[in-house]
Short mmCIF file of C-alpha atoms and ligand atoms in Angstrom, two decimals:
data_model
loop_
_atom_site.label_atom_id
_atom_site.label_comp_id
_atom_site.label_asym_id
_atom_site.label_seq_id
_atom_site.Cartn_x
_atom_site.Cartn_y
_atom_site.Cartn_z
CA UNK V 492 -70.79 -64.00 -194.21
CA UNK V 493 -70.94 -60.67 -195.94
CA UNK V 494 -68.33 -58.49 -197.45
CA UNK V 495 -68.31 -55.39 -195.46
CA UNK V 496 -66.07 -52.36 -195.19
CA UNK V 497 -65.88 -49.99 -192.10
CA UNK V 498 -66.66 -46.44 -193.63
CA UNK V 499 -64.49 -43.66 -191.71
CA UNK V 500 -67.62 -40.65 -191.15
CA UNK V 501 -65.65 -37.84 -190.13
CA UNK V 502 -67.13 -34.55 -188.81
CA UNK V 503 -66.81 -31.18 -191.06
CA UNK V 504 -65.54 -29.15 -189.39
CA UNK V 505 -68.60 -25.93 -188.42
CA UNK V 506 -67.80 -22.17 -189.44
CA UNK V 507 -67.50 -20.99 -185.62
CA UNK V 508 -64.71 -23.64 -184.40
CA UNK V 509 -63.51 -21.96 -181.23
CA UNK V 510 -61.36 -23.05 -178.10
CA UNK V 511 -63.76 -22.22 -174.84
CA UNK V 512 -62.20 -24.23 -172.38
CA UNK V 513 -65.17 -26.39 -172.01
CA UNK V 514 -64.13 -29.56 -171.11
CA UNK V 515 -63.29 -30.32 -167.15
CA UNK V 516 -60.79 -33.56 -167.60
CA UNK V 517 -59.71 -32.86 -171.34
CA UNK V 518 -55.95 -31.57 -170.56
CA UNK V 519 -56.09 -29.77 -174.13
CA UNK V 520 -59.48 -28.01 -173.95
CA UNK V 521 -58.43 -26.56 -170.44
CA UNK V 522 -55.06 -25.72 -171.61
CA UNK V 523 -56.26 -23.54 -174.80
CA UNK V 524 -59.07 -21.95 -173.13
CA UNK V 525 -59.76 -18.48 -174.42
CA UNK V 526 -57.16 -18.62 -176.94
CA UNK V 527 -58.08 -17.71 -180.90
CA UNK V 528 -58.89 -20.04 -183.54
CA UNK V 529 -58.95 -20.76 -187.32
CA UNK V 530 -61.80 -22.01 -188.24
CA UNK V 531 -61.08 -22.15 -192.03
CA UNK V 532 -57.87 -23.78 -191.16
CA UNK V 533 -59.38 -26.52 -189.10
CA UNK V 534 -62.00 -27.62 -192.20
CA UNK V 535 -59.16 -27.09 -194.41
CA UNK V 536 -56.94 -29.76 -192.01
CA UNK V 537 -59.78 -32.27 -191.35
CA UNK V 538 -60.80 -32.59 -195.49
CA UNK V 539 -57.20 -32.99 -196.02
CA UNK V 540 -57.66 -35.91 -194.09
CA UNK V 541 -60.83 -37.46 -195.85
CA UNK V 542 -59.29 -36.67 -199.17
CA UNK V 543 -55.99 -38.70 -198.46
CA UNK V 544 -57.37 -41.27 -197.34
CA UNK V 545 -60.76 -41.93 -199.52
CA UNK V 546 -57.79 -41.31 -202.24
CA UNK V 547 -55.83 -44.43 -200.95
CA UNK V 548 -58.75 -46.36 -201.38
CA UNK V 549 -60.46 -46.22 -197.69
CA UNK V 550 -63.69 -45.90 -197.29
CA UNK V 551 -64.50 -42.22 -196.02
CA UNK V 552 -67.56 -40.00 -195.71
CA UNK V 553 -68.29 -37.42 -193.48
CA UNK V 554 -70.89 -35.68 -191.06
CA UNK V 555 -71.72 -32.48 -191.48
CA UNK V 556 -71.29 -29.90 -188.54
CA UNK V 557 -74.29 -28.67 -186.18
CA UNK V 558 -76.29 -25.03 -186.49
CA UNK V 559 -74.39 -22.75 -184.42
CA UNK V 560 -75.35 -21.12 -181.94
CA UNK V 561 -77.57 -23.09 -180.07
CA UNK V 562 -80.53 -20.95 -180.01
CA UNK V 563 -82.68 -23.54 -178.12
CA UNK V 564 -80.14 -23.61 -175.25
CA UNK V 565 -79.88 -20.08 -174.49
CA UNK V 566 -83.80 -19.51 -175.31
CA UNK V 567 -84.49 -22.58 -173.05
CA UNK V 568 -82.52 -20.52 -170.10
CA UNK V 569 -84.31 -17.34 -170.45
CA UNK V 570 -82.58 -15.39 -172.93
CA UNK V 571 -85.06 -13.75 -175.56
CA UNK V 572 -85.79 -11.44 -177.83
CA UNK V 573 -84.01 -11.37 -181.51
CA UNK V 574 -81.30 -13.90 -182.47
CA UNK V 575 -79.03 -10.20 -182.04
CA UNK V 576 -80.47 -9.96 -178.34
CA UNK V 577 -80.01 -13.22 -177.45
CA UNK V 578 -76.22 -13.17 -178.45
CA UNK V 579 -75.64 -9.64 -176.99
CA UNK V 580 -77.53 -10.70 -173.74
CA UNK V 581 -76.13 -14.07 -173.05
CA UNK V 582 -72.55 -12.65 -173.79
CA UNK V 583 -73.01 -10.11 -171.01
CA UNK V 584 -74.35 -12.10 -168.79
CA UNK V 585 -72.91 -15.92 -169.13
CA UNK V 586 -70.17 -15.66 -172.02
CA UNK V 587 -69.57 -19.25 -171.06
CA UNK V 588 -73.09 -20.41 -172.07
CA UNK V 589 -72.47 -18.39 -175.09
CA UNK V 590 -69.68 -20.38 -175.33
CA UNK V 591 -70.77 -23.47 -174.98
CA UNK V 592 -73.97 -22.66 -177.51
CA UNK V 593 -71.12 -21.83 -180.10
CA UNK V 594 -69.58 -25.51 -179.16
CA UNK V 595 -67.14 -26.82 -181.59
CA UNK V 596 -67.57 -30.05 -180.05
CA UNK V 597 -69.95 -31.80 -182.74
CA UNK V 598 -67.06 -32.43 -184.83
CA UNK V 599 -65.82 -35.26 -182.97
CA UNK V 600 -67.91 -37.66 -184.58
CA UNK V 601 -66.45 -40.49 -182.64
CA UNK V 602 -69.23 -39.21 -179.52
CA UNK V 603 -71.50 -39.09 -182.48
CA UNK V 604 -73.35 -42.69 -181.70
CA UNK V 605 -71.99 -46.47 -181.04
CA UNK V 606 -72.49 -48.34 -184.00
CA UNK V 607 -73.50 -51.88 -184.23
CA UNK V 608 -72.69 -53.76 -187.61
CA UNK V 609 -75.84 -56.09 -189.22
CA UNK V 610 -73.45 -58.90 -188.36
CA UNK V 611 -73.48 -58.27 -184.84
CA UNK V 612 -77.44 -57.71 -183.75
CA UNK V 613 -80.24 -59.44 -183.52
CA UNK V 614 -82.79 -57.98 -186.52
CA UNK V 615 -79.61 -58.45 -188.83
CA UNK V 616 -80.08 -54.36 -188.89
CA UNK V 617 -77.17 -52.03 -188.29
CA UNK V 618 -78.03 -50.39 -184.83
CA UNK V 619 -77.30 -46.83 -183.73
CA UNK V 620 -77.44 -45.37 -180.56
CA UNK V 621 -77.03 -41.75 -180.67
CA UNK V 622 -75.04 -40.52 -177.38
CA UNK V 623 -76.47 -38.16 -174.72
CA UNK V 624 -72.85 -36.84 -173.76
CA UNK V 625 -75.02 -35.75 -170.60
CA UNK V 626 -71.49 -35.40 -168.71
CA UNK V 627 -70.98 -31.43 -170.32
CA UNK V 628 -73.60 -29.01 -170.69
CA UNK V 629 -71.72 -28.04 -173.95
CA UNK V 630 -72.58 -31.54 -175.63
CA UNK V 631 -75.56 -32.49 -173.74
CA UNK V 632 -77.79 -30.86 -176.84
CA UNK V 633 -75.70 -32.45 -179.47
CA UNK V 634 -78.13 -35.52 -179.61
CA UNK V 635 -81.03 -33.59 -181.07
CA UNK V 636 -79.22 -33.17 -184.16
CA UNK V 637 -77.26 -36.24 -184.43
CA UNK V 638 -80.49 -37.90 -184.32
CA UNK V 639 -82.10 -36.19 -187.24
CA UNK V 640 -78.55 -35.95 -189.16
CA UNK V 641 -78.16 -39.84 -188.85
CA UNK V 642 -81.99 -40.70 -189.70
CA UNK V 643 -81.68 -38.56 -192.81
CA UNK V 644 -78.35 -40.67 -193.53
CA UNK V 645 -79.44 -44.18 -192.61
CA UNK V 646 -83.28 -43.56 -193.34
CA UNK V 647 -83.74 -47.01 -194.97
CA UNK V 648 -84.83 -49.00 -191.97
CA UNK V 649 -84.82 -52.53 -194.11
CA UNK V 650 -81.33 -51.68 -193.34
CA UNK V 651 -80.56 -48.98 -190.39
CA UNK V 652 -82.09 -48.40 -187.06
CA UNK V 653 -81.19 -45.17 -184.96
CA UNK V 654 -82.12 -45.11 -181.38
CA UNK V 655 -82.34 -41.83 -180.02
CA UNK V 656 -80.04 -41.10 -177.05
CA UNK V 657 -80.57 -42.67 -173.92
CA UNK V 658 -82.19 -40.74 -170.50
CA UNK V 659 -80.11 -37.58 -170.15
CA UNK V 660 -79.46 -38.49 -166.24
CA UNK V 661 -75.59 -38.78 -165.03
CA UNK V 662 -76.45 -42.97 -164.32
CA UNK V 663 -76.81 -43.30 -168.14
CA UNK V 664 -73.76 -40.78 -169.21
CA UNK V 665 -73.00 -41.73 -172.44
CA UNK V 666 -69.79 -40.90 -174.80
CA UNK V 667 -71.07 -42.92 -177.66
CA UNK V 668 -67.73 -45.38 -180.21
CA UNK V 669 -65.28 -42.98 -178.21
CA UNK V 670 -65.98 -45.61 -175.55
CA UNK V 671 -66.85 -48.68 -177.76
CA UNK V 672 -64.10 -51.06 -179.87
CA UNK V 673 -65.02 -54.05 -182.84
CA UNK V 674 -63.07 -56.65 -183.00
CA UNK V 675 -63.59 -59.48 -185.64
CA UNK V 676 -62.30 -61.69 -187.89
CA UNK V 677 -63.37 -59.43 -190.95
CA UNK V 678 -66.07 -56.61 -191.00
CA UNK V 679 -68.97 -58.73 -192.30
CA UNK V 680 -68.64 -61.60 -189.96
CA UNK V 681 -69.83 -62.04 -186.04
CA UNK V 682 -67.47 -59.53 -183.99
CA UNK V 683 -66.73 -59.37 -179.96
CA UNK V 684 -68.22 -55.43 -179.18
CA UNK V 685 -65.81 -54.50 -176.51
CA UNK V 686 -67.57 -51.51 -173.88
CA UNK V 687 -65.30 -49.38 -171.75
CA UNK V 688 -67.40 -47.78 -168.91
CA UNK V 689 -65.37 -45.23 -166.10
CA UNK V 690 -67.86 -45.79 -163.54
CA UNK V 691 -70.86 -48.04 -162.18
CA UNK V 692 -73.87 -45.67 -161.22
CA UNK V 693 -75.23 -48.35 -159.06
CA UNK V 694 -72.27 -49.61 -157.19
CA UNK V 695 -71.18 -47.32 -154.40
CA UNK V 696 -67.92 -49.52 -154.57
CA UNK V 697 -67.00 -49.74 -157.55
CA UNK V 698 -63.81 -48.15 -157.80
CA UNK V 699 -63.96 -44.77 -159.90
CA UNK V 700 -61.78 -41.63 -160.47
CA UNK V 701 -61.43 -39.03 -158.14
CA UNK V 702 -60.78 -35.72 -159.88
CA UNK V 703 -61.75 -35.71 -163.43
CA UNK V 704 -65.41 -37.26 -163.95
CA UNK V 705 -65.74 -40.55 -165.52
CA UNK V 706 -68.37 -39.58 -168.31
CA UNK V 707 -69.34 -43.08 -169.28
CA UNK V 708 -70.86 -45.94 -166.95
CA UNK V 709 -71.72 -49.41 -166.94
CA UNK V 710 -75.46 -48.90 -166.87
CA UNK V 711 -75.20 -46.59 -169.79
CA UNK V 712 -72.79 -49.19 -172.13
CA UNK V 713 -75.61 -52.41 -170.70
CA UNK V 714 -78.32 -50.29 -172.42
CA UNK V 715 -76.96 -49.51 -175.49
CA UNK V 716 -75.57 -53.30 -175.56
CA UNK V 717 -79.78 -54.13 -175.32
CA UNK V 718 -80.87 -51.45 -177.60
CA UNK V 719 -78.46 -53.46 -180.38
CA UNK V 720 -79.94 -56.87 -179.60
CA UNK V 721 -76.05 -57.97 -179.05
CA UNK V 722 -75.46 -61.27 -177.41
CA UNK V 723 -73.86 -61.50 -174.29
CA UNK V 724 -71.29 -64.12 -175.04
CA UNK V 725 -69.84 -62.21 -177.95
CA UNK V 726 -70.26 -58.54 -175.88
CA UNK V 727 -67.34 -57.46 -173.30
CA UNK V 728 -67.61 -54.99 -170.39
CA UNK V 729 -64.50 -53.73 -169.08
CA UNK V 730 -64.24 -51.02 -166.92
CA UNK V 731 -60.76 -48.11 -167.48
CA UNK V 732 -58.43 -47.78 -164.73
CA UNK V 733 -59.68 -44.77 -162.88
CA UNK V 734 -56.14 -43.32 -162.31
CA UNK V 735 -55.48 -42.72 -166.41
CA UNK V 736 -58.99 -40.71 -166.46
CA UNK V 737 -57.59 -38.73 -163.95
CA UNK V 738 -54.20 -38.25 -165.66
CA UNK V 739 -56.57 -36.50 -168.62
CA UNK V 740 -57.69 -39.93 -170.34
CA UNK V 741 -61.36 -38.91 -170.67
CA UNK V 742 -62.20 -41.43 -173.43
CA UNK V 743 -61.35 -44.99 -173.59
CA UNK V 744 -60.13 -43.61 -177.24
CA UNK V 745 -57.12 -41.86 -175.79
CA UNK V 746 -55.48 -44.94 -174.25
CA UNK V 747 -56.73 -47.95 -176.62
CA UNK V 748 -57.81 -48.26 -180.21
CA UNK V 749 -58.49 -51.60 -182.10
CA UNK V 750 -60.54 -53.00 -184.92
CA UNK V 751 -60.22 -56.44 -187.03
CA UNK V 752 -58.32 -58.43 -184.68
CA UNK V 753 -55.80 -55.49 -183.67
CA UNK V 754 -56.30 -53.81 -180.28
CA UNK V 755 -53.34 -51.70 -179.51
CA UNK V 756 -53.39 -50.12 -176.43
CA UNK V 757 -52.04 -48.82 -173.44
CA UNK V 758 -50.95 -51.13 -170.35
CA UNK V 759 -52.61 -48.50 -168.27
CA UNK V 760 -56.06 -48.79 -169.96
CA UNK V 761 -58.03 -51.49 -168.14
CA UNK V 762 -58.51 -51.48 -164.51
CA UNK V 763 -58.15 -55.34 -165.40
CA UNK V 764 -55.74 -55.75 -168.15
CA UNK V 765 -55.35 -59.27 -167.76
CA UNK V 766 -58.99 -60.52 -167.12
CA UNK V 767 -59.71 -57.94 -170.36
CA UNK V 768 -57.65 -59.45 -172.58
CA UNK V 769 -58.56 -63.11 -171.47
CA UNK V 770 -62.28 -62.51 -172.02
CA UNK V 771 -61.54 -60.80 -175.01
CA UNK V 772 -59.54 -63.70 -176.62
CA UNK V 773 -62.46 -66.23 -175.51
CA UNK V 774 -65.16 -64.46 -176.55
CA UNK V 775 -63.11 -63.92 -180.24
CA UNK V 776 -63.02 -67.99 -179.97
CA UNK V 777 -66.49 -68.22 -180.64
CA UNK V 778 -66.22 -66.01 -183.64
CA UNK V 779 -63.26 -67.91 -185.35
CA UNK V 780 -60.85 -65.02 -184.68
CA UNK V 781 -57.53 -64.64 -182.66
CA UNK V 782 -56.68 -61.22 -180.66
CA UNK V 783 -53.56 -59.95 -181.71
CA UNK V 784 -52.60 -57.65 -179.08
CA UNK V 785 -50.26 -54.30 -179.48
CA UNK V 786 -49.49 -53.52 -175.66
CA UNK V 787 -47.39 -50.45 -174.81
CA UNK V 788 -45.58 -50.70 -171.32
CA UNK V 789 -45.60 -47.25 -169.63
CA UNK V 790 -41.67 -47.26 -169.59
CA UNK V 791 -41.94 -46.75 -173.46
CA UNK V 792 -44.68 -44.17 -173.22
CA UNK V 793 -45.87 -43.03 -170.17
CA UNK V 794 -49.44 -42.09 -169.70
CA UNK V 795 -48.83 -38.53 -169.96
CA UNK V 796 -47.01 -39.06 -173.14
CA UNK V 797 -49.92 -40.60 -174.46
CA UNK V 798 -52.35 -37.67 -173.43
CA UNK V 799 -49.90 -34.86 -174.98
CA UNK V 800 -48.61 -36.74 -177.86
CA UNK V 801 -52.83 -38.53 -178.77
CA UNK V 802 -50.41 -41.81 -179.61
CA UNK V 803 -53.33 -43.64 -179.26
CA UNK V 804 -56.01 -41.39 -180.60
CA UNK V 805 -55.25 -42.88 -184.11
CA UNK V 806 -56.77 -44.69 -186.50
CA UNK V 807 -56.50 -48.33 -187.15
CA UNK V 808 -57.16 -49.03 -191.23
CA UNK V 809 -56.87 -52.01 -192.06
CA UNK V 810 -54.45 -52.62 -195.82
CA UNK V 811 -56.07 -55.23 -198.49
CA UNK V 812 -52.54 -57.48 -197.70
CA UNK V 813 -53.70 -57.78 -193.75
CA UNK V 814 -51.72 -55.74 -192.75
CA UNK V 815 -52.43 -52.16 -190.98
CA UNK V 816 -51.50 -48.67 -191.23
CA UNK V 817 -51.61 -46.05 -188.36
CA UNK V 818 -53.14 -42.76 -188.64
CA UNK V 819 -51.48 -40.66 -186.15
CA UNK V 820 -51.56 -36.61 -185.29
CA UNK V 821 -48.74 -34.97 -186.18
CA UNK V 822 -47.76 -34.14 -182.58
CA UNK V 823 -46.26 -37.88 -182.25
CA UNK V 824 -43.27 -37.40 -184.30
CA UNK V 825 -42.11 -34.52 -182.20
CA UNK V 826 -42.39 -36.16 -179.22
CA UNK V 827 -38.89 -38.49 -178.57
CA UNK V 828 -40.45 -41.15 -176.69
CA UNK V 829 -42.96 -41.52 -179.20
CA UNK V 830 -41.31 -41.03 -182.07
CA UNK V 831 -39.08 -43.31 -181.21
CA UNK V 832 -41.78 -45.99 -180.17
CA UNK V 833 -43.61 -45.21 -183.65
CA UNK V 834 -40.31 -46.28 -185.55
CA UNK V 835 -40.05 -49.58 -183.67
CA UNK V 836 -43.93 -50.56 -183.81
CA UNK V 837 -43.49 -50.22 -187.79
CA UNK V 838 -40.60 -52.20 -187.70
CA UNK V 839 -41.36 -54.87 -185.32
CA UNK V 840 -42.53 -57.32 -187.82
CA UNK V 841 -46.28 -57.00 -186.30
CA UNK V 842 -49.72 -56.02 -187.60
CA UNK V 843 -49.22 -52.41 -188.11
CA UNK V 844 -46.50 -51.84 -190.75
CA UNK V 845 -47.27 -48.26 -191.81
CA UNK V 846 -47.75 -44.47 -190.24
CA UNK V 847 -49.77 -42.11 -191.61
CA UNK V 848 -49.65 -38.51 -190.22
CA UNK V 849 -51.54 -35.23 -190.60
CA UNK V 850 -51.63 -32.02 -189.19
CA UNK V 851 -54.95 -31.74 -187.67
CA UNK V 852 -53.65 -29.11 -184.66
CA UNK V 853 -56.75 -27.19 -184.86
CA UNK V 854 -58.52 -30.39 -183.72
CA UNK V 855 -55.66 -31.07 -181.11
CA UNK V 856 -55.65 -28.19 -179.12
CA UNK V 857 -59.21 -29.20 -178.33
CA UNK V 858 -58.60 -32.64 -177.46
CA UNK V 859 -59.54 -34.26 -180.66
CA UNK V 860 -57.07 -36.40 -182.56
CA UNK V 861 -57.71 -38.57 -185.54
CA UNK V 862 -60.17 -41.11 -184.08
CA UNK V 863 -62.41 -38.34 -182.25
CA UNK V 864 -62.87 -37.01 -185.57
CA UNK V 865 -64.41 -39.83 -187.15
CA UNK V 866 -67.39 -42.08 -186.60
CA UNK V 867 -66.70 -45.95 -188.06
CA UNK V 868 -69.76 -47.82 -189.25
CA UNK V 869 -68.67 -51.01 -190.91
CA UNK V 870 -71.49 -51.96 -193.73
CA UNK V 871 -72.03 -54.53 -196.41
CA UNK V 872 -72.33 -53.49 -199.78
CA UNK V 873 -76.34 -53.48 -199.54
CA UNK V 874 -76.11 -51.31 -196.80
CA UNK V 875 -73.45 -48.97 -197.98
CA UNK V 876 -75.90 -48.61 -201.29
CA UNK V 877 -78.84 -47.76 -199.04
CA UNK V 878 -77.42 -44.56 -197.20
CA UNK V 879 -77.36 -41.51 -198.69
CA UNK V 880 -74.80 -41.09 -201.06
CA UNK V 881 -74.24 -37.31 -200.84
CA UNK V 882 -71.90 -37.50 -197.99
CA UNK V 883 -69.94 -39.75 -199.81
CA UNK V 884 -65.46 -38.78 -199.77
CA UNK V 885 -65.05 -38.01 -203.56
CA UNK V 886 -62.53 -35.27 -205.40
CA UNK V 887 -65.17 -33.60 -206.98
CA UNK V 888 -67.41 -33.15 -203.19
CA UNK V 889 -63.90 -32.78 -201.82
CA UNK V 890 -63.26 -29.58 -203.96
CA UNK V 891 -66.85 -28.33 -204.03
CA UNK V 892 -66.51 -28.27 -199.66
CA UNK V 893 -63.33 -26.55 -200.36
CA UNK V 894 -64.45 -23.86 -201.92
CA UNK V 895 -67.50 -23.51 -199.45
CA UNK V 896 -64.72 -23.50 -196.79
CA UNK V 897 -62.78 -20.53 -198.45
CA UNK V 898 -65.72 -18.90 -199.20
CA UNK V 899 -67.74 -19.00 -195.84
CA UNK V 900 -64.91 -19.47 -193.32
CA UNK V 901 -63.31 -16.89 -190.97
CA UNK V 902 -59.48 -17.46 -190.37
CA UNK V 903 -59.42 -16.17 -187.20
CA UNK V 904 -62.19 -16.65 -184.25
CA UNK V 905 -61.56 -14.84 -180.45
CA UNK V 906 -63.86 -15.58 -177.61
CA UNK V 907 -64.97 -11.68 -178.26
CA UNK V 908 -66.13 -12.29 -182.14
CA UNK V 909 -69.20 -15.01 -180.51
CA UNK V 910 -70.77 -12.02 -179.50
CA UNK V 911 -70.97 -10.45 -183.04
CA UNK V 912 -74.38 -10.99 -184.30
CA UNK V 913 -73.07 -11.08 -187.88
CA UNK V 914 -71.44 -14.39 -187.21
CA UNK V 915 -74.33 -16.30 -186.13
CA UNK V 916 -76.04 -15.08 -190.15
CA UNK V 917 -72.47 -16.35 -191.49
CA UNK V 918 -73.23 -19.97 -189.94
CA UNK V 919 -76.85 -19.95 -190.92
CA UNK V 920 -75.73 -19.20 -194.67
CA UNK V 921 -73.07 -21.48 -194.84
CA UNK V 922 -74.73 -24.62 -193.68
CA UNK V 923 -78.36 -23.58 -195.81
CA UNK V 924 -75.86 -23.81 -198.65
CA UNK V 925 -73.86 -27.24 -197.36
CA UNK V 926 -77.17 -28.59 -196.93
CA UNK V 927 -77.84 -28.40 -200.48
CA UNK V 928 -74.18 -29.43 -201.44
CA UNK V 929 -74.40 -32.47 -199.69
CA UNK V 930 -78.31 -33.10 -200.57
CA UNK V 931 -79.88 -32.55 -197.36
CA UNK V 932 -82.32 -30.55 -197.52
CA UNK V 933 -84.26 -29.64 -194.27
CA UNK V 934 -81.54 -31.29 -192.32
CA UNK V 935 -81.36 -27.91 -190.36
CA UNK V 936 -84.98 -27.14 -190.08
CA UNK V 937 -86.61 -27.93 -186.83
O1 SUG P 504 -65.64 -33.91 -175.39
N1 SUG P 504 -63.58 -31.32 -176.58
C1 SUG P 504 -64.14 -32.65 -176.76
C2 SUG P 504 -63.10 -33.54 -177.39
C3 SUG P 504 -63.70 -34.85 -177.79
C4 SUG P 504 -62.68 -35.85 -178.18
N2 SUG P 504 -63.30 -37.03 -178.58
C5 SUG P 504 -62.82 -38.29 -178.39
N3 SUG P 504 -61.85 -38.55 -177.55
N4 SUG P 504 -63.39 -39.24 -179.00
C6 SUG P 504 -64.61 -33.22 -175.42
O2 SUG P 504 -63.92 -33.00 -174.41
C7 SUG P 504 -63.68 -28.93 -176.09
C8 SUG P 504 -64.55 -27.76 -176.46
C9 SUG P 504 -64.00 -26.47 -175.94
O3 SUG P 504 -63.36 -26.48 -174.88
O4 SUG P 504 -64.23 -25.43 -176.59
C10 SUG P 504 -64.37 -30.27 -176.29
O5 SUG P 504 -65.58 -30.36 -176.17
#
């Protein structure tokens, strides 16, 4: 067994966050559509983040955010000419491609990849498998960067291996750890990889949601469960009750979260919450660990309550005394039910003994809470020595990013300002120069 530590990568916030109403089945994307945004504010709330918690000791990095716009996308659908005519044309004619090439949505590293630890796969390699996110044309071009972001991160392949996504066809929709939960006895030893699909491709009846699309499937989790080289006894594939995706729960990650040997979730997450949790405990038999279990009945917090209030969206970290502290959105303390369930988890005597809260409502009112910001990968010591350092949480990179922030960033973004030309230059400036902050260089050119 190997000491390991599971590294928190959270996404940077990009220079062009905006709220486009992009996402069919995410309550908050649909609710803010068209409204403005502060981009400066948003990489000012999600750094606040990494520094508080790299500062309490947690291991915390981050990914940085994705050349906006998309000039392959709206080149690859006929608009051409200058970057300026390309903007100006697209913004006339489909402001919601426009839209969707000027996608905020790469900062939710949690779609990023899944993420197999060394401990888990068959080389002894940690295993990547960068996620197609096929179901929205918004995030079906994230992979391309992802790919080369996470290769120039985890280059070392004595150590690392990054798949690239899988076929971009709706029977291998993939949502990447949003989807996928760890559960062990500690980080460097065997774990149980838990995948939570919304749908079976090849199963006309399988049971499945009927207004909001389930974005993940079975086939889709199988493949990236073979890609790892996991082994079947100590892998879990549980599908999530179709009626909470259609109440808004478009991620396993807004209903369940778990890591160690916590899982805290929702009794509304599983189609099969029962047979879940029984294979879950058997399969942690083999690896010497025991499930302890956080359920929350829906007559504490309803389903709903979860989806407005991102209860579950939170992190799990887990404390050097074994115990574990929540990281939760602001929005659940002013929420009663919630609130009021928060104050008697902490007190219950169980596993999770702390809160921890930020403001991150520039993330929020897109649908993206504390765990869709960040991307775990647990990794030995070895390993954590062989990635690049530069993306490393420190106060000195913290500082340097906040000055690029202040100095780059726009506090206010309306879907009108994507068609200003001069925005597009801003982007391209401010990520030539992050590139060289974080020591990346060429990580934008292809
Ligand atoms: O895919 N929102 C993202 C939010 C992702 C949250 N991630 C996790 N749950 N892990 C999505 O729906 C909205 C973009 C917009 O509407 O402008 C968006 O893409």
């Amino acid at each position: 067994m190997n000491n390991a530590r599971e590294f928190n990568f959270d996404g940077l916030v990009g220079p062009s966050h905006n709220y486009a109403g992009l996402s069919f089945g995410n309550v908050a994307s649909f609710s803010n559509v068209k409204s403005a945004s502060n981009p400066r504010e948003a990489a000012l709330q999600g750094l606040a983040k990494m520094r508080a918690l790299a500062a309490r000791g947690f291991a915390q990095a981050l990914l940085p955010p994705q050349m906006r716009p998309n000039f392959r996308l709206l080149r690859s659908i006929g608009f051409g000419g200058s970057d300026a005519d390309v903007i100006s044309r697209a913004y006339k004619d489909a402001p919601v491609i426009l839209a969707s090439a000027y996608s905020a949505s790469p900062m939710w590293t949690a779609n990023a990849a899944t993420v197999s630890p060394s401990a888990d796969t068959a080389d002894g390699r940690t295993h990547f498998t960068v996620a197609n996110l096929n179901n929205k044309l918004h995030r079906s071009y994230e992979h391309l960067q992802t790919a080369r972001t996470l290769r120039a991160i985890f280059g070392d392949e004595r150590h690392f291996s990054v798949h690239d996504a899988l076929p971009s066809t709706p029977a291998f929709g993939d949502e990447g750890a949003a989807n996928h939960t760890r559960l062990c006895a500690s980080h460097g030893s065997r774990g149980v990889e838990m995948f939570v699909y919304g749908r079976v491709e090849f199963d006309a009846d399988a049971p499945a949601p009927r207004h909001y699309p389930a974005r993940q499937t079975l086939e889709a989790s199988q493949a990236v469960a073979r890609l790892h080289g996991l082994e079947m006894r100590r892998t879990i594939f549980a599908q999530q009750a179709p009626d909470t995706i259609d109440q808004g729960v478009f991620h396993n990650d807004v209903i369940a979260v778990g890591t160690g040997d916590v899982l805290f979730y929702h009794q509304r997450a599983f189609l099969d919450e029962q047979g879940t949790l029984h294979r879950l405990r058997r399969a942690l038999e083999g690896v010497h660990a025991e499930l302890r279990a956080v359920r929350v009945d829906a007559a504490e917090v309803s389903v709903p309550d979860a989806v407005s209030s991102y209860l579950f969206n939170s992190q799990l970290l887990d404390k050097p005394d074994g115990r574990m502290a929540l990281v939760v959105p602001q929005e659940c303390h002013e929420h009663p039910a919630v609130s009021r369930y928060l104050q008697s988890l902490v007190n219950s005597g169980g596993p999770i003994d702390e809160l921890i809260s930020f403001d991150l409502r520039q993330s929020m009112r897109n649908g993206g809470g504390p765990a869709c910001l960040r991307l775990r990968v647990a990794l030995t010591e070895q390993e954590a020595g062989a990635m690049h350092q530069g993306v490393v949480m420190t106060e000195a990179l913290h500082a340097r990013l906040v000055n690029w922030v202040e100095k780059h960033y726009r506090d206010r973004l309306s879907p009108a300002d994507l068609a200003d030309p001069a925005l597009a230059v801003e982007v391209q400036t401010a990520l030539d120069e992050l590139s060289g902050i974080l020591g990346l260089p060429g990580l934008y050119a292809f």
